[in-house]
Amino acid sequence: MAASGKKDYYDILGVSRNASADEIKKAYRKLTRKYHPDVNQGDAEAGKKFKEINEAHDVLSDPKKKAQYDQFGFVGDAPPPGEGGGFGGFGGFGGMDGETLEDLFGGFFGGRGRGRGAPNSPRRGSDLEMRMAIDLETAYRGATKDVEVPREETCPTCSGSGAEPGSDVQSCQACGGSGRVEQVINTPFGQMRQTGACAKCGGTGKVITKRCAECGGAGRVRKTRKLEVKIPPGVDTGTSLRMGGAGEAGRNGGPSGDLFIVLNVKPDKRFERSGDDLHISVEISVPQAALGTTIHVQTFDGSENLDVPAGTQPGATLRVRGRGMPKLRGGGRGDMHIHVRVTVPKNLSDNAKRLMTELADELKVNVSKAGTKENKESKKENLFDWMKDKFS
Ligand SMILES: [Zn+2]
Ligand SMILES: [Zn+2]
C-alpha cells in the first residue's frame, strides 16, 4: 500500500511498474481465479482481495486511468480502501476490458461459455440453413442453381451505425461510451462489482440523435438476395453445402455467418439410388432369357448395350461397373445394377402355341391340364365364338 493510504495497484496484481498490458491481463486472470468468491466460499479476506484485484485491473487496463494513476498515485477522488464507492470524475468504470466473469470462467464454473463480449464488441453473424430439392439427374451431373436467401444485412445507408448519415452521434453520458456500467452489490464476502450493459445506450456506448430512415436505427435491414449455389456431382440427400460468409451480417464489424444448403434428392422414375450405385430393372422375354441377347440399358448418358447371357434367370442382377453415380469424394463412379425380369408371353398365336407345345415335348415338361378342364374351356370358347357370330 502506498504511503498516502491509496492502494498500490501494481503490488496488488504482483507486476512491475513497467509491465505490459498483456502481463497485467495475465496477472489479473491468474489472481481472479485464485480469489474468486466461488472458490473461497465464505472467506471474507479472499472476498476483499478479489475486490482489490478488480479495482487494480480496472485502472491499470485503462490507458487513460493508468496514466493518471502513474502520475498522481490515484485516479479521480478515490476513497480510502474498504469504503467502496465509485471513482468519480472519470465517467465511471470501463468494465473489465470487455470481459465478464463468465468469460473468464466460462466452462470452468458451468458459466454460459465464452464469447459473450461487450454488446459493442464485434460479433459474428448467425449461420443460415436452407433446404433445396433437386432431381437425381442434377445430383448426377452437378449444377449451378440460384437460391433466394432472406437474410439480415448491414444497413447500406448508415453502414450499421443506425444513425442518419450526417447526423450527430454522441458518446453515451451514462457509461462514458463504454457501453457498460458497474454496480456495487453487497454480498456475504463483501462488496462486489458487477458490470452490465448500459441501459441508456443499450450497450452500444453511443447515443443517436437522428435515427437512420432506412433501418429505423437498428443498423440492419432484411434483404432477399439471389445467390448462386454450386452443386458438385455426386451429392445425396442430406449433403450440406457451405457457402462461407453468405449468412447473416456480423455486428460491430464482426464477420458474416455462413449459409448452409441442405440437399434433398428427389426419387427418380427410372433409377433407384443406393449410395453411389444405381439400380434399374429391365424386362426380357422367355426366349431372350433362355437364348441370351443384347439389350439397350438406359443411363444418364444415353443408352448402352448390355449382353444378357443365355440361361439368365428371373430376378438375376447384371452389373455394369462405373455407370453409377459420381463419387462426391475421391472421384470415380459407382456401378449400375440391372435387375432382370422375365416376362411370360400372353395371347399366343396358334403357331406360337404349337411351338411352345413342341418345346414342352422337347424339354419333357408336362403342359396338359388335369381332368376335363381343357374341354370345358374349349366349349366355352366355342360358345363365345357362336355368340359373337350371332350378334355381330
Ligand atoms: Zn440504417
Ligand atoms: Zn451508455
Tab-separated table of C-alpha atoms and ligand atoms in Angstrom:
chain	number	residue	atom	x	y	z
A	1	MET	CA	0.000	0.000	0.000
A	2	ALA	CA	1.285	3.458	-0.817
A	3	ALA	CA	2.110	5.850	1.990
A	4	SER	CA	-0.754	8.158	1.115
A	5	GLY	CA	-3.241	5.442	2.079
A	6	LYS	CA	-4.032	4.805	-1.584
A	7	LYS	CA	-3.559	1.314	-2.882
A	8	ASP	CA	-0.582	0.196	-4.917
A	9	TYR	CA	-2.286	-1.411	-7.848
A	10	TYR	CA	0.944	-2.856	-9.233
A	11	ASP	CA	1.602	-4.531	-5.894
A	12	ILE	CA	-1.904	-5.934	-5.794
A	13	LEU	CA	-1.502	-7.535	-9.207
A	14	GLY	CA	2.104	-8.548	-8.459
A	15	VAL	CA	3.529	-6.869	-11.561
A	16	SER	CA	6.283	-4.356	-12.076
A	17	ARG	CA	5.628	-0.699	-12.895
A	18	ASN	CA	6.615	-1.206	-16.491
A	19	ALA	CA	4.525	-4.328	-17.021
A	20	SER	CA	2.910	-4.564	-20.456
A	21	ALA	CA	-0.871	-4.613	-20.946
A	22	ASP	CA	-0.580	-8.318	-21.645
A	23	GLU	CA	1.306	-9.011	-18.431
A	24	ILE	CA	-1.278	-7.040	-16.464
A	25	LYS	CA	-4.076	-9.015	-18.077
A	26	LYS	CA	-2.370	-12.334	-17.389
A	27	ALA	CA	-1.695	-11.481	-13.752
A	28	TYR	CA	-5.281	-10.336	-13.332
A	29	ARG	CA	-6.665	-13.561	-14.775
A	30	LYS	CA	-4.478	-15.674	-12.541
A	31	LEU	CA	-5.458	-13.777	-9.410
A	32	THR	CA	-9.188	-13.692	-10.124
A	33	ARG	CA	-9.125	-17.459	-10.475
A	34	LYS	CA	-7.389	-17.753	-7.128
A	35	TYR	CA	-9.523	-15.297	-5.182
A	36	HIS	CA	-12.880	-15.701	-6.841
A	37	PRO	CA	-15.681	-15.943	-4.186
A	38	ASP	CA	-16.904	-19.155	-5.796
A	39	VAL	CA	-13.582	-20.770	-4.953
A	40	ASN	CA	-13.194	-19.242	-1.498
A	41	GLN	CA	-16.662	-19.738	-0.118
A	42	GLY	CA	-17.218	-17.627	2.979
A	43	ASP	CA	-13.615	-16.369	3.146
A	44	ALA	CA	-14.046	-12.652	3.784
A	45	GLU	CA	-10.321	-11.971	3.317
A	46	ALA	CA	-10.399	-13.515	-0.160
A	47	GLY	CA	-13.516	-11.524	-0.997
A	48	LYS	CA	-11.710	-8.322	-0.066
A	49	LYS	CA	-8.680	-9.316	-2.078
A	50	PHE	CA	-10.850	-10.163	-5.048
A	51	LYS	CA	-12.364	-6.700	-4.909
A	52	GLU	CA	-8.922	-5.096	-4.793
A	53	ILE	CA	-7.713	-7.115	-7.732
A	54	ASN	CA	-10.650	-5.956	-9.824
A	55	GLU	CA	-10.117	-2.385	-8.780
A	56	ALA	CA	-6.409	-2.565	-9.690
A	57	HIS	CA	-7.166	-4.104	-13.042
A	58	ASP	CA	-9.883	-1.571	-13.799
A	59	VAL	CA	-7.357	1.188	-13.513
A	60	LEU	CA	-4.265	-0.453	-14.981
A	61	SER	CA	-6.103	-1.861	-18.001
A	62	ASP	CA	-7.427	1.547	-18.986
A	63	PRO	CA	-4.634	3.641	-20.590
A	64	LYS	CA	-6.243	6.918	-19.531
A	65	LYS	CA	-6.711	5.897	-15.921
A	66	LYS	CA	-3.343	4.174	-15.804
A	67	ALA	CA	-1.602	7.366	-16.989
A	68	GLN	CA	-3.308	9.378	-14.280
A	69	TYR	CA	-2.538	6.760	-11.661
A	70	ASP	CA	1.109	6.588	-12.682
A	71	GLN	CA	1.407	10.361	-12.434
A	72	PHE	CA	-0.638	11.115	-9.317
A	73	GLY	CA	-0.843	7.803	-7.477
A	74	PHE	CA	-4.622	7.733	-7.609
A	75	VAL	CA	-7.466	8.019	-10.023
A	76	GLY	CA	-10.121	10.670	-9.584
A	77	ASP	CA	-11.110	11.247	-5.993
A	78	ALA	CA	-10.708	7.654	-4.917
A	79	PRO	CA	-11.866	6.988	-1.365
A	80	PRO	CA	-9.684	5.134	1.103
A	81	PRO	CA	-9.769	1.359	0.773
A	82	GLY	CA	-12.702	-0.519	2.176
A	83	GLU	CA	-15.214	2.259	1.692
A	84	GLY	CA	-16.262	1.163	-1.725
A	85	GLY	CA	-17.957	3.674	-3.924
A	86	GLY	CA	-17.146	4.744	-7.417
A	87	PHE	CA	-14.351	6.635	-8.999
A	88	GLY	CA	-15.928	9.937	-9.794
A	89	GLY	CA	-14.726	12.340	-12.396
A	90	PHE	CA	-13.943	9.735	-14.985
A	91	GLY	CA	-17.421	8.839	-16.009
A	92	GLY	CA	-17.383	5.592	-14.101
A	93	PHE	CA	-15.562	2.417	-14.829
A	94	GLY	CA	-14.864	0.983	-18.197
A	95	GLY	CA	-15.782	-2.506	-17.127
A	96	MET	CA	-13.346	-5.339	-17.325
A	97	ASP	CA	-11.882	-4.849	-20.732
A	98	GLY	CA	-14.970	-6.220	-22.377
A	99	GLU	CA	-14.823	-9.415	-20.404
A	100	THR	CA	-17.288	-10.610	-17.867
A	101	LEU	CA	-16.519	-13.086	-15.141
A	102	GLU	CA	-18.457	-15.627	-17.139
A	103	ASP	CA	-15.991	-15.112	-19.958
A	104	LEU	CA	-13.072	-15.637	-17.640
A	105	PHE	CA	-14.571	-18.678	-16.002
A	106	GLY	CA	-16.595	-19.972	-18.908
A	107	GLY	CA	-16.863	-23.741	-18.735
A	108	PHE	CA	-14.891	-23.731	-15.510
A	109	PHE	CA	-17.808	-22.812	-13.293
A	110	GLY	CA	-20.512	-24.009	-15.622
A	111	GLY	CA	-20.954	-20.472	-16.830
A	112	ARG	CA	-22.632	-19.521	-20.056
A	113	GLY	CA	-19.494	-20.075	-22.040
A	114	ARG	CA	-17.081	-17.822	-23.837
A	115	GLY	CA	-17.709	-15.275	-26.493
A	116	ARG	CA	-20.191	-13.125	-24.619
A	117	GLY	CA	-18.235	-9.931	-25.035
A	118	ALA	CA	-19.478	-6.427	-24.503
A	119	PRO	CA	-22.547	-5.512	-26.558
A	120	ASN	CA	-20.464	-3.211	-28.720
A	121	SER	CA	-17.661	-5.679	-29.444
A	122	PRO	CA	-17.507	-7.295	-32.917
A	123	ARG	CA	-19.760	-10.308	-33.232
A	124	ARG	CA	-20.039	-12.868	-35.981
A	125	GLY	CA	-23.372	-13.080	-37.811
A	126	SER	CA	-25.637	-16.108	-37.477
A	127	ASP	CA	-25.374	-19.091	-39.776
A	128	LEU	CA	-28.354	-19.750	-42.022
A	129	GLU	CA	-29.657	-23.059	-43.253
A	130	MET	CA	-31.817	-23.585	-46.323
A	131	ARG	CA	-33.203	-26.703	-47.913
A	132	MET	CA	-33.127	-27.386	-51.613
A	133	ALA	CA	-34.776	-30.210	-53.554
A	134	ILE	CA	-33.049	-31.397	-56.719
A	135	ASP	CA	-33.668	-34.307	-59.071
A	136	LEU	CA	-31.361	-37.287	-59.402
A	137	GLU	CA	-30.002	-36.176	-62.754
A	138	THR	CA	-28.876	-32.854	-61.225
A	139	ALA	CA	-27.171	-34.829	-58.459
A	140	TYR	CA	-25.518	-36.906	-61.186
A	141	ARG	CA	-24.271	-34.020	-63.328
A	142	GLY	CA	-23.875	-31.256	-60.777
A	143	ALA	CA	-25.288	-27.798	-61.477
A	144	THR	CA	-25.246	-24.130	-60.628
A	145	LYS	CA	-28.566	-23.039	-59.195
A	146	ASP	CA	-29.985	-19.754	-57.990
A	147	VAL	CA	-31.286	-19.568	-54.479
A	148	GLU	CA	-33.199	-16.722	-52.844
A	149	VAL	CA	-31.877	-16.098	-49.376
A	150	PRO	CA	-33.728	-13.831	-46.952
A	151	ARG	CA	-31.144	-12.545	-44.506
A	152	GLU	CA	-30.140	-9.685	-42.285
A	153	GLU	CA	-27.578	-7.365	-43.795
A	154	THR	CA	-25.758	-4.316	-42.559
A	155	CYS	CA	-27.843	-1.264	-43.452
A	156	PRO	CA	-26.213	0.283	-46.551
A	157	THR	CA	-27.462	3.796	-45.728
A	158	CYS	CA	-25.878	4.101	-42.289
A	159	SER	CA	-23.266	1.324	-42.606
A	160	GLY	CA	-24.712	-0.280	-39.489
A	161	SER	CA	-24.416	2.714	-37.167
A	162	GLY	CA	-28.179	3.237	-37.028
A	163	ALA	CA	-27.710	6.994	-37.360
A	164	GLU	CA	-28.958	9.070	-40.248
A	165	PRO	CA	-25.917	9.985	-42.384
A	166	GLY	CA	-24.593	13.401	-41.387
A	167	SER	CA	-26.441	13.375	-38.060
A	168	ASP	CA	-24.682	13.650	-34.754
A	169	VAL	CA	-23.669	10.531	-32.845
A	170	GLN	CA	-22.693	11.274	-29.275
A	171	SER	CA	-20.842	9.215	-26.756
A	172	CYS	CA	-23.236	7.950	-24.088
A	173	GLN	CA	-23.014	10.078	-20.931
A	174	ALA	CA	-24.239	7.342	-18.635
A	175	CYS	CA	-21.472	4.858	-19.410
A	176	GLY	CA	-18.779	7.134	-20.788
A	177	GLY	CA	-19.053	5.477	-24.159
A	178	SER	CA	-18.020	2.042	-22.969
A	179	GLY	CA	-21.490	0.531	-23.161
A	180	ARG	CA	-21.077	-0.996	-19.730
A	181	VAL	CA	-21.908	0.232	-16.276
A	182	GLU	CA	-20.632	-1.041	-12.989
A	183	GLN	CA	-22.754	-1.701	-9.958
A	184	VAL	CA	-21.542	-2.316	-6.458
A	185	ILE	CA	-23.522	-5.017	-4.723
A	186	ASN	CA	-23.240	-6.257	-1.172
A	187	THR	CA	-22.543	-9.927	-0.737
A	188	PRO	CA	-21.590	-12.022	2.300
A	189	PHE	CA	-17.986	-11.744	1.091
A	190	GLY	CA	-18.050	-8.012	1.000
A	191	GLN	CA	-18.877	-5.647	-1.792
A	192	MET	CA	-18.627	-6.904	-5.325
A	193	ARG	CA	-18.568	-5.025	-8.544
A	194	GLN	CA	-20.687	-6.252	-11.354
A	195	THR	CA	-20.661	-4.932	-14.861
A	196	GLY	CA	-23.667	-4.969	-17.136
A	197	ALA	CA	-24.880	-3.384	-20.349
A	198	CYS	CA	-25.697	0.297	-20.044
A	199	ALA	CA	-29.463	0.730	-20.053
A	200	LYS	CA	-29.378	4.176	-21.601
A	201	CYS	CA	-27.494	3.268	-24.800
A	202	GLY	CA	-28.337	-0.443	-24.863
A	203	GLY	CA	-24.668	-1.276	-24.528
A	204	THR	CA	-23.575	0.464	-27.704
A	205	GLY	CA	-21.843	3.339	-25.921
A	206	LYS	CA	-23.407	5.767	-28.389
A	207	VAL	CA	-26.469	7.924	-28.424
A	208	ILE	CA	-28.021	8.567	-31.795
A	209	THR	CA	-29.632	11.972	-32.266
A	210	LYS	CA	-31.395	11.085	-35.522
A	211	ARG	CA	-32.244	7.529	-36.489
A	212	CYS	CA	-31.441	6.211	-39.944
A	213	ALA	CA	-34.584	6.304	-42.072
A	214	GLU	CA	-33.858	3.031	-43.848
A	215	CYS	CA	-33.311	0.753	-40.853
A	216	GLY	CA	-35.064	2.764	-38.136
A	217	GLY	CA	-31.860	2.851	-36.099
A	218	ALA	CA	-31.342	-0.902	-36.000
A	219	GLY	CA	-28.320	-0.711	-38.299
A	220	ARG	CA	-29.560	-3.841	-40.048
A	221	VAL	CA	-32.052	-4.479	-42.801
A	222	ARG	CA	-33.715	-7.626	-44.060
A	223	LYS	CA	-32.930	-8.338	-47.716
A	224	THR	CA	-33.652	-11.255	-50.010
A	225	ARG	CA	-30.595	-11.998	-52.086
A	226	LYS	CA	-30.305	-14.182	-55.125
A	227	LEU	CA	-27.184	-16.300	-54.757
A	228	GLU	CA	-25.577	-18.901	-56.964
A	229	VAL	CA	-25.130	-22.329	-55.430
A	230	LYS	CA	-22.606	-24.677	-56.994
A	231	ILE	CA	-23.811	-28.263	-56.666
A	232	PRO	CA	-20.960	-30.720	-57.270
A	233	PRO	CA	-21.709	-34.058	-58.987
A	234	GLY	CA	-22.465	-36.908	-56.611
A	235	VAL	CA	-24.388	-35.080	-53.884
A	236	ASP	CA	-27.024	-37.001	-51.981
A	237	THR	CA	-29.955	-36.296	-49.680
A	238	GLY	CA	-28.536	-34.709	-46.538
A	239	THR	CA	-25.451	-33.285	-48.266
A	240	SER	CA	-24.804	-29.855	-46.778
A	241	LEU	CA	-23.124	-27.258	-48.995
A	242	ARG	CA	-21.392	-24.494	-47.086
A	243	MET	CA	-21.252	-21.002	-48.526
A	244	GLY	CA	-18.787	-19.131	-46.348
A	245	GLY	CA	-19.844	-15.616	-45.356
A	246	ALA	CA	-23.252	-15.836	-47.041
A	247	GLY	CA	-25.174	-15.960	-43.750
A	248	GLU	CA	-26.353	-13.028	-41.681
A	249	ALA	CA	-24.165	-9.944	-41.369
A	250	GLY	CA	-21.994	-9.617	-38.284
A	251	ARG	CA	-22.383	-6.808	-35.771
A	252	ASN	CA	-19.922	-4.056	-34.969
A	253	GLY	CA	-17.658	-5.049	-37.830
A	254	GLY	CA	-17.732	-8.770	-36.995
A	255	PRO	CA	-17.648	-11.290	-39.864
A	256	SER	CA	-20.788	-12.656	-41.526
A	257	GLY	CA	-22.101	-16.117	-40.713
A	258	ASP	CA	-22.204	-18.964	-43.233
A	259	LEU	CA	-25.040	-20.259	-45.359
A	260	PHE	CA	-25.632	-23.996	-45.468
A	261	ILE	CA	-27.698	-25.502	-48.274
A	262	VAL	CA	-29.020	-28.906	-47.262
A	263	LEU	CA	-30.000	-31.006	-50.255
A	264	ASN	CA	-32.882	-33.370	-50.788
A	265	VAL	CA	-32.527	-35.564	-53.882
A	266	LYS	CA	-35.964	-36.495	-55.211
A	267	PRO	CA	-36.684	-40.092	-56.275
A	268	ASP	CA	-36.261	-40.816	-59.992
A	269	LYS	CA	-38.725	-42.693	-62.197
A	270	ARG	CA	-36.085	-44.830	-63.884
A	271	PHE	CA	-33.254	-45.267	-61.440
A	272	GLU	CA	-33.133	-46.143	-57.826
A	273	ARG	CA	-30.084	-44.997	-55.935
A	274	SER	CA	-28.241	-46.696	-53.137
A	275	GLY	CA	-25.117	-44.812	-52.167
A	276	ASP	CA	-23.071	-44.365	-55.330
A	277	ASP	CA	-24.799	-47.241	-57.145
A	278	LEU	CA	-27.811	-47.030	-59.425
A	279	HIS	CA	-30.401	-49.718	-59.948
A	280	ILE	CA	-32.672	-50.183	-62.935
A	281	SER	CA	-34.982	-53.025	-63.888
A	282	VAL	CA	-35.403	-54.408	-67.417
A	283	GLU	CA	-37.878	-56.858	-68.888
A	284	ILE	CA	-36.837	-59.634	-71.226
A	285	SER	CA	-38.911	-62.428	-72.690
A	286	VAL	CA	-38.574	-66.161	-72.023
A	287	PRO	CA	-36.728	-66.890	-75.318
A	288	GLN	CA	-34.319	-63.983	-74.614
A	289	ALA	CA	-33.647	-65.301	-71.128
A	290	ALA	CA	-33.138	-68.819	-72.456
A	291	LEU	CA	-31.086	-67.978	-75.538
A	292	GLY	CA	-29.333	-64.806	-74.406
A	293	THR	CA	-29.483	-61.439	-76.150
A	294	THR	CA	-28.143	-57.908	-76.280
A	295	ILE	CA	-30.426	-55.265	-74.787
A	296	HIS	CA	-30.288	-51.486	-74.520
A	297	VAL	CA	-29.976	-50.133	-70.993
A	298	GLN	CA	-30.702	-46.506	-70.182
A	299	THR	CA	-28.092	-44.453	-68.378
A	300	PHE	CA	-27.942	-40.696	-67.706
A	301	ASP	CA	-25.560	-40.536	-70.667
A	302	GLY	CA	-27.792	-42.253	-73.208
A	303	SER	CA	-28.466	-45.919	-73.823
A	304	GLU	CA	-25.853	-48.601	-73.588
A	305	ASN	CA	-25.659	-52.138	-74.992
A	306	LEU	CA	-25.698	-54.934	-72.465
A	307	ASP	CA	-25.169	-58.617	-73.117
A	308	VAL	CA	-27.678	-60.871	-71.371
A	309	PRO	CA	-26.144	-64.349	-71.185
A	310	ALA	CA	-28.107	-67.438	-72.200
A	311	GLY	CA	-29.925	-69.008	-69.287
A	312	THR	CA	-30.447	-65.793	-67.356
A	313	GLN	CA	-32.908	-66.438	-64.541
A	314	PRO	CA	-35.787	-64.158	-63.433
A	315	GLY	CA	-34.538	-61.811	-60.726
A	316	ALA	CA	-30.917	-62.083	-61.836
A	317	THR	CA	-28.815	-58.933	-61.459
A	318	LEU	CA	-26.285	-57.840	-64.047
A	319	ARG	CA	-23.747	-55.187	-63.204
A	320	VAL	CA	-22.032	-52.555	-65.300
A	321	ARG	CA	-19.075	-51.079	-63.469
A	322	GLY	CA	-18.570	-47.337	-63.406
A	323	ARG	CA	-22.048	-46.429	-64.686
A	324	GLY	CA	-23.452	-45.358	-61.324
A	325	MET	CA	-23.320	-42.001	-59.556
A	326	PRO	CA	-20.111	-39.932	-59.452
A	327	LYS	CA	-18.443	-40.176	-56.071
A	328	LEU	CA	-18.565	-36.875	-54.204
A	329	ARG	CA	-15.240	-37.589	-52.540
A	330	GLY	CA	-12.340	-39.406	-54.127
A	331	GLY	CA	-13.586	-39.397	-57.706
A	332	GLY	CA	-14.667	-42.389	-59.749
A	333	ARG	CA	-18.172	-43.709	-60.103
A	334	GLY	CA	-20.422	-46.326	-58.581
A	335	ASP	CA	-21.929	-49.200	-60.533
A	336	MET	CA	-25.170	-49.732	-62.418
A	337	HIS	CA	-27.144	-52.788	-61.376
A	338	ILE	CA	-29.600	-54.193	-63.882
A	339	HIS	CA	-32.375	-56.270	-62.336
A	340	VAL	CA	-33.752	-58.715	-64.893
A	341	ARG	CA	-37.470	-59.523	-65.007
A	342	VAL	CA	-38.527	-62.338	-67.313
A	343	THR	CA	-41.958	-61.894	-68.834
A	344	VAL	CA	-44.062	-64.810	-69.984
A	345	PRO	CA	-45.793	-64.117	-73.306
A	346	LYS	CA	-49.605	-63.903	-73.237
A	347	ASN	CA	-52.154	-64.292	-76.045
A	348	LEU	CA	-50.029	-66.678	-78.074
A	349	SER	CA	-50.780	-67.145	-81.764
A	350	ASP	CA	-51.724	-70.655	-82.903
A	351	ASN	CA	-48.247	-71.074	-84.316
A	352	ALA	CA	-46.602	-69.887	-81.105
A	353	LYS	CA	-48.834	-72.277	-79.174
A	354	ARG	CA	-47.715	-75.119	-81.404
A	355	LEU	CA	-44.061	-74.232	-80.999
A	356	MET	CA	-44.429	-73.934	-77.255
A	357	THR	CA	-46.038	-77.353	-77.107
A	358	GLU	CA	-43.185	-78.730	-79.175
A	359	LEU	CA	-40.732	-77.078	-76.842
A	360	ALA	CA	-42.522	-78.619	-73.866
A	361	ASP	CA	-42.250	-82.017	-75.532
A	362	GLU	CA	-38.552	-81.435	-76.214
A	363	LEU	CA	-37.879	-80.328	-72.631
A	364	LYS	CA	-40.119	-83.101	-71.358
A	365	VAL	CA	-42.293	-80.798	-69.287
A	366	ASN	CA	-45.962	-81.580	-68.755
A	367	VAL	CA	-48.327	-78.926	-70.146
A	368	SER	CA	-51.563	-80.973	-70.191
A	369	LYS	CA	-54.281	-79.986	-67.716
A	370	ALA	CA	-55.953	-82.301	-65.307
A	371	GLY	CA	-59.417	-83.828	-65.998
A	372	THR	CA	-61.854	-82.283	-68.411
A	373	LYS	CA	-60.884	-78.702	-67.728
A	374	GLU	CA	-59.375	-78.225	-71.131
A	375	ASN	CA	-62.560	-79.482	-72.805
A	376	LYS	CA	-64.696	-77.187	-70.715
A	377	GLU	CA	-62.557	-74.231	-71.720
A	378	SER	CA	-62.759	-75.055	-75.405
A	379	LYS	CA	-66.520	-75.441	-75.161
A	380	LYS	CA	-66.764	-72.073	-73.504
A	381	GLU	CA	-64.639	-70.575	-76.254
A	382	ASN	CA	-66.807	-72.166	-78.929
A	383	LEU	CA	-69.896	-70.822	-77.250
A	384	PHE	CA	-68.354	-67.374	-77.166
A	385	ASP	CA	-67.473	-67.566	-80.866
A	386	TRP	CA	-71.005	-68.696	-81.616
A	387	MET	CA	-72.487	-65.784	-79.707
A	388	LYS	CA	-70.146	-63.335	-81.421
A	389	ASP	CA	-71.255	-64.586	-84.834
A	390	LYS	CA	-74.892	-64.494	-83.856
A	391	PHE	CA	-74.963	-60.947	-82.502
A	392	SER	CA	-72.457	-59.182	-84.684
B	1	ZN	ZN	-29.508	2.375	-41.418
B	2	ZN	ZN	-24.341	4.021	-22.259
